[in-house]
Short mmCIF file of C-alpha atoms in Angstrom, two decimals:
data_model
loop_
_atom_site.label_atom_id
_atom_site.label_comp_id
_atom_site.label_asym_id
_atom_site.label_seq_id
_atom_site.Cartn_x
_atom_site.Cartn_y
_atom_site.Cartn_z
CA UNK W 1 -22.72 15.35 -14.15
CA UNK W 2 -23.03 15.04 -10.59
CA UNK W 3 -20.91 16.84 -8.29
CA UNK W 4 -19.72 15.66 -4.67
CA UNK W 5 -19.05 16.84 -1.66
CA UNK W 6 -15.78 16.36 0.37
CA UNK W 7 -16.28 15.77 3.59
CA UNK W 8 -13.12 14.27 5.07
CA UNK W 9 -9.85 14.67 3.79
CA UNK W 10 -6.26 12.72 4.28
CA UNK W 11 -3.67 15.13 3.39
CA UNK W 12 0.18 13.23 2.47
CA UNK W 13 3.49 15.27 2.83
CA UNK W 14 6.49 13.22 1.87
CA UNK W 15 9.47 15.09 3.62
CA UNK W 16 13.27 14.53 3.03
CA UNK W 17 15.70 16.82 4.31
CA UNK W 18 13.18 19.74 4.34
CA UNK W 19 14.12 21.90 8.16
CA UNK W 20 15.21 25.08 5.62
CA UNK W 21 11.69 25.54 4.10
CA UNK W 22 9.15 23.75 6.83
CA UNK W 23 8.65 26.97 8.61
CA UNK W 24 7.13 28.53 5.42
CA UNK W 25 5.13 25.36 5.03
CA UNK W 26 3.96 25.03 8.30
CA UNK W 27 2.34 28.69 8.67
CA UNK W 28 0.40 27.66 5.36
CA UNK W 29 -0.68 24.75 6.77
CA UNK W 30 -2.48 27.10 9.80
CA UNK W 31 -3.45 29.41 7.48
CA UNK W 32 -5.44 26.53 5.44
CA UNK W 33 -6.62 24.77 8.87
CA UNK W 34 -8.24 28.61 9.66
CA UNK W 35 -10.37 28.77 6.70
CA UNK W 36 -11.61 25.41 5.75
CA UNK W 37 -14.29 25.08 8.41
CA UNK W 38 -15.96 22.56 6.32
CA UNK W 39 -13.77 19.65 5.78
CA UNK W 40 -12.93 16.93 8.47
CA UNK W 41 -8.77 17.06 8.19
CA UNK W 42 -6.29 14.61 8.81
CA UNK W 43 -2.73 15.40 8.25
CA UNK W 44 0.33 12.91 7.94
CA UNK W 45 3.82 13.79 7.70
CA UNK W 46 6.11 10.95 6.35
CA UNK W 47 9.63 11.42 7.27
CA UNK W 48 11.53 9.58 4.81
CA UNK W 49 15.00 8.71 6.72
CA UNK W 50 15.96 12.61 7.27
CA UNK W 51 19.37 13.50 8.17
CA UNK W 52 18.73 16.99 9.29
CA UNK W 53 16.02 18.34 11.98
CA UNK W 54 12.95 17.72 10.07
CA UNK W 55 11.47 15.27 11.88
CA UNK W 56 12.07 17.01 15.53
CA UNK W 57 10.80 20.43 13.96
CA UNK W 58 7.25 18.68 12.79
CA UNK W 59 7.08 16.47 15.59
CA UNK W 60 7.54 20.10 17.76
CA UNK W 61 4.42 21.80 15.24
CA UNK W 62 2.15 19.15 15.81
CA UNK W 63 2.93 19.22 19.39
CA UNK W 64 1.96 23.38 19.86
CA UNK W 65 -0.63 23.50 17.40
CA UNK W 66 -3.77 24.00 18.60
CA UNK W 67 -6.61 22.20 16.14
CA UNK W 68 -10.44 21.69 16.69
CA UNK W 69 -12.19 18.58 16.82
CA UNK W 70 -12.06 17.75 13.14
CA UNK W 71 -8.73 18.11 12.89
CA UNK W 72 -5.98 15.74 13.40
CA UNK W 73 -2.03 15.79 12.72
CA UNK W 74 0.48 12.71 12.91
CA UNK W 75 3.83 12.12 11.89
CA UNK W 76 5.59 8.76 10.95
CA UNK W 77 9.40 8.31 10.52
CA UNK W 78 11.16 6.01 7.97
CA UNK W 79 14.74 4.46 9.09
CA UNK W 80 16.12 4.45 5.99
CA UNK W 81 15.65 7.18 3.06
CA UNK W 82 13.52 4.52 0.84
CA UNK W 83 12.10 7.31 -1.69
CA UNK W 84 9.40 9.60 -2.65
CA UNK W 85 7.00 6.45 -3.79
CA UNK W 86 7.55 4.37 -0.64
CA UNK W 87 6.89 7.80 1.79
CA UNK W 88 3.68 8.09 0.44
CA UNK W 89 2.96 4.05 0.44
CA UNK W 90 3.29 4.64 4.41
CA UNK W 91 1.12 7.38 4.71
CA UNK W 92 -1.80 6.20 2.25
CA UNK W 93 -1.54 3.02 4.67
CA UNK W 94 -2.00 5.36 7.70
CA UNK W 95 -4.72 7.48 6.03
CA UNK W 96 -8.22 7.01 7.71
CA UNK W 97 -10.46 9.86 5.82
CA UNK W 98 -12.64 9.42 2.27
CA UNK W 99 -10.28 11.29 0.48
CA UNK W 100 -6.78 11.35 0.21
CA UNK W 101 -4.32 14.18 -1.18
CA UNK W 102 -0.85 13.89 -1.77
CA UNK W 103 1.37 16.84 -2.11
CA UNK W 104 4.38 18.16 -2.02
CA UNK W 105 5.64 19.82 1.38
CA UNK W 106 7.11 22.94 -0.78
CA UNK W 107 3.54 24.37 -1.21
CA UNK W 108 4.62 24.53 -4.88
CA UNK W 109 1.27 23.94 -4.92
CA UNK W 110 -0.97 25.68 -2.21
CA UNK W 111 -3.42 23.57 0.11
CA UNK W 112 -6.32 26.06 -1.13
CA UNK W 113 -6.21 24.13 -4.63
CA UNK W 114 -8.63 21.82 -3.10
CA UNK W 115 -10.85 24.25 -2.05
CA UNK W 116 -11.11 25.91 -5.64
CA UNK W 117 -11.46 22.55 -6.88
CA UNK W 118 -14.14 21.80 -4.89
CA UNK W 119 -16.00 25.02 -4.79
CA UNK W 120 -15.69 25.10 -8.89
CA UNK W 121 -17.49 21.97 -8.69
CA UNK W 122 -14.95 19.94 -10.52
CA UNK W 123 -15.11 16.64 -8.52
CA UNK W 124 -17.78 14.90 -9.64
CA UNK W 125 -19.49 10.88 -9.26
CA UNK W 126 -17.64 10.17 -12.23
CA UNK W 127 -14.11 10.06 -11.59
CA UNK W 128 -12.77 8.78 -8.27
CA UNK W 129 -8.82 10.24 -8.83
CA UNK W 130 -7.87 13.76 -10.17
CA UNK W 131 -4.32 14.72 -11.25
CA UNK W 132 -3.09 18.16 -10.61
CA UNK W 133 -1.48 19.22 -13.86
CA UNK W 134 0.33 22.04 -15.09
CA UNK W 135 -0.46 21.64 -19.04
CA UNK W 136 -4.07 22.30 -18.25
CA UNK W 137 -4.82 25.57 -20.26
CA UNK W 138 -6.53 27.08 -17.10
CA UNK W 139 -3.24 26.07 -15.23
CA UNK W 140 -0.73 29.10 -14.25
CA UNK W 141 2.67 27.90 -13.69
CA UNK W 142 5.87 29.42 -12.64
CA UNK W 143 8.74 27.40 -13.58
CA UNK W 144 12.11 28.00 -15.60
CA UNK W 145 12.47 26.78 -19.03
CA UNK W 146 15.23 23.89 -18.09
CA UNK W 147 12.31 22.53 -16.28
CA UNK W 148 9.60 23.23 -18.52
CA UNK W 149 11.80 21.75 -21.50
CA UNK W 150 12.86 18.68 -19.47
CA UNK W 151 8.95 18.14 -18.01
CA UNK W 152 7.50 18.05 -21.54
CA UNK W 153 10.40 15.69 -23.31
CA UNK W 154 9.56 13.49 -20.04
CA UNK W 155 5.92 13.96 -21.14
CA UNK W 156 6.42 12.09 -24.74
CA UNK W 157 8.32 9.42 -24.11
CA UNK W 158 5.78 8.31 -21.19
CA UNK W 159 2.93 9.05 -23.90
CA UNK W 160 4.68 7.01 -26.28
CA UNK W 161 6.65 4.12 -24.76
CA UNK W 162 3.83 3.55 -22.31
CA UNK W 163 1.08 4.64 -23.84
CA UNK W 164 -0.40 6.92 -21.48
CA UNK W 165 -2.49 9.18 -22.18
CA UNK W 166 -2.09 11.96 -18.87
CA UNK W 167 -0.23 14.86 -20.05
CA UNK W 168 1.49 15.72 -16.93
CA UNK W 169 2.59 12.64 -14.08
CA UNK W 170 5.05 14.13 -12.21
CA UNK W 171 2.72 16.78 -10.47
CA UNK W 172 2.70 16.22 -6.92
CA UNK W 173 -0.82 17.07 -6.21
CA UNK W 174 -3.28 14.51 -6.47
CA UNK W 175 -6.46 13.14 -5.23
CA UNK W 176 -7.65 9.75 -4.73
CA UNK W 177 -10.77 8.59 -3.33
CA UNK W 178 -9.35 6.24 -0.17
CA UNK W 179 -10.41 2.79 -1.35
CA UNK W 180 -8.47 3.46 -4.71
CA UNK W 181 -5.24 4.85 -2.85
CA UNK W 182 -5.05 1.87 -0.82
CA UNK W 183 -5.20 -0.89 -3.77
CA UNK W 184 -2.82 1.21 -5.57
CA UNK W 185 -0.54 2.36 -3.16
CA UNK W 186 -0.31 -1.27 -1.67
CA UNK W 187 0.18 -2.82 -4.63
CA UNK W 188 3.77 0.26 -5.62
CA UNK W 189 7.34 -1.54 -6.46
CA UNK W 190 8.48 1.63 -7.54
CA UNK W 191 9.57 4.04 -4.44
CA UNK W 192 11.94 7.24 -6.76
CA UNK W 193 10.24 9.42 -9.07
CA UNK W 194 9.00 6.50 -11.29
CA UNK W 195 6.36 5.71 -8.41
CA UNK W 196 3.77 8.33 -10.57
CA UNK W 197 4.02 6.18 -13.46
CA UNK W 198 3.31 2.77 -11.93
CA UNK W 199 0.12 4.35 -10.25
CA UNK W 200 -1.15 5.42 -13.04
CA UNK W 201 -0.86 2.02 -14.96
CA UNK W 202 -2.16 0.07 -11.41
CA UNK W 203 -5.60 2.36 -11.82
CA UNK W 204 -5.68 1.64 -15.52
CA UNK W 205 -5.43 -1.92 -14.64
CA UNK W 206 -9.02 -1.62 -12.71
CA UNK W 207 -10.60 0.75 -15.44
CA UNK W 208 -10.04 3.50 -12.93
CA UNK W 209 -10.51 7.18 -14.71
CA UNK W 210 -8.43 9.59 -13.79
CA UNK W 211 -9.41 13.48 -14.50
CA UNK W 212 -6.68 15.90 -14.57
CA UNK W 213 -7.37 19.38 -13.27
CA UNK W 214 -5.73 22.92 -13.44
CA UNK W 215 -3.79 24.00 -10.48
CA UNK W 216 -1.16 27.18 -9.97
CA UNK W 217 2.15 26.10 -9.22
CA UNK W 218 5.15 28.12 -8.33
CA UNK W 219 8.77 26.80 -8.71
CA UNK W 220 10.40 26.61 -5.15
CA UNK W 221 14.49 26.38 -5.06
CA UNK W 222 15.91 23.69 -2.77
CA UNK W 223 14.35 20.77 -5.22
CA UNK W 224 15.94 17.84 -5.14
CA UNK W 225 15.78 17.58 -8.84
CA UNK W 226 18.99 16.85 -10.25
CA UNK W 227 18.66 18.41 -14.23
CA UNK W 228 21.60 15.76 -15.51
CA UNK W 229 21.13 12.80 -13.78
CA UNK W 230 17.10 12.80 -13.42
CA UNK W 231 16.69 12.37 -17.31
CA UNK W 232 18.61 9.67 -17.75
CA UNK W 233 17.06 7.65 -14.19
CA UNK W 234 13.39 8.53 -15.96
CA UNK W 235 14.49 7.02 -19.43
CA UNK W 236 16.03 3.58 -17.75
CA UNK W 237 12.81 3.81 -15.19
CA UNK W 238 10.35 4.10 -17.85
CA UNK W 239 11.69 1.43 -19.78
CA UNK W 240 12.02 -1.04 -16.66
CA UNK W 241 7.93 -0.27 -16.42
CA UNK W 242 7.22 -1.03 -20.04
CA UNK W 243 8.90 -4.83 -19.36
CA UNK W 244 6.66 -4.59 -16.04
CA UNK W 245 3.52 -4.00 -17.17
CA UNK W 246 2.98 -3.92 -20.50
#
């Protein structure tokens, strides 16, 4: 195989509600910006409709942080709270760099996953999107067993009513090469949680492979993960995108 180099890098928060843990985030965010040297940065918040002070408090980081040259920071607001899918639809528009990562603004996956990814040599010519998953055996994970239990069920009926084959679609950190995560992204109908699962079936569409890598990921509290009502919205939504697609 032949391995890449990334040289420029979009990096996608989605943010809803989040003032209680963006400190936290934030001072990772610095710490990351201090030790990769190597890649050109952008990053985008996308404020989807917030009712609380998120918006003000990144609009306030961006404002005092002090970034080289290669580094740039933006934020974007939504109106209305549209969903997950359609917060990262406007911030894969935005996106200007090669590469595009989309993550979750809890860190529940660190910013430095990229960097091990990269320095492991594990993007390669071959595959223009990598998945973040947590049923990779190199993967260490941190979650409770409601979770774990609910993840995997999810895991089966997507394998079998849709018949795809990535083991884990709901991790938030993933990696597109920027021509892909504009067709795909452009071409989303589903904004909630479901938004994974369409993308996934848009790439298939255009013989797109997509590699799935380890990454360690830490349960945060504050989700907005409901474990009742969640299961039954991913049933109906999965079936809605079997009539869709398939």
């Amino acid at each position: 195989l032949i391995y890449i180099m990334i040289k420029s890098l979009s990096i996608i928060f989605p943010v809803y509600n989040e003032e209680l843990r963006l400190n936290s985030s934030f001072n990772h965010i610095k710490s990351f910006l201090k030790k990769e040297k190597k890649l050109k940065i952008e990053i985008i918040f996308v404020d989807d409709g917030s009712k609380d002070n998120s918006y003000n408090l990144i609009k306030k980081f961006i404002k005092n942080l002090k970034t080289k040259n290669k580094v740039k920071l933006k934020s974007i607001k939504s109106k209305n709270n549209l969903g997950k899918g359609a917060a990262l639809k406007l911030g894969v528009k935005n996106a200007k760099n090669d590469w595009i990562l989309t993550t979750d603004i809890d860190m529940s996956v660190s910013l430095f996953q990229i960097s091990g990814w990269i320095k492991k040599k594990l993007i390669d010519k071959k595959h223009l999107v990598y998945f973040g998953t947590r049923s990779h055996k190199k993967s260490i994970v941190q979650r409770n067993f409601i979770r774990k239990i609910l993840g995997d069920i999810g895991s089966v009926l997507i394998s079998i009513i849709l018949n795809i084959s990535i083991k884990d679609t709901q991790c938030g950190y993933k990696l597109y090469k920027k021509k892909l995560a504009k067709f795909a992204f452009s071409k989303l109908k589903n904004c909630g949680w479901d938004h994974d699962i369409e993308l996934i079936l848009l790439l298939k569409s255009k013989k797109v492979k997509i590699k799935e890598l380890p990454v360690r990921w830490i349960h945060k509290d504050n989700s907005k993960v409901n474990v009742l009502l969640d299961p039954i919205k991913m049933f109906i939504g999965i079936i809605v995108i079997r009539f869709r697609y398939l």
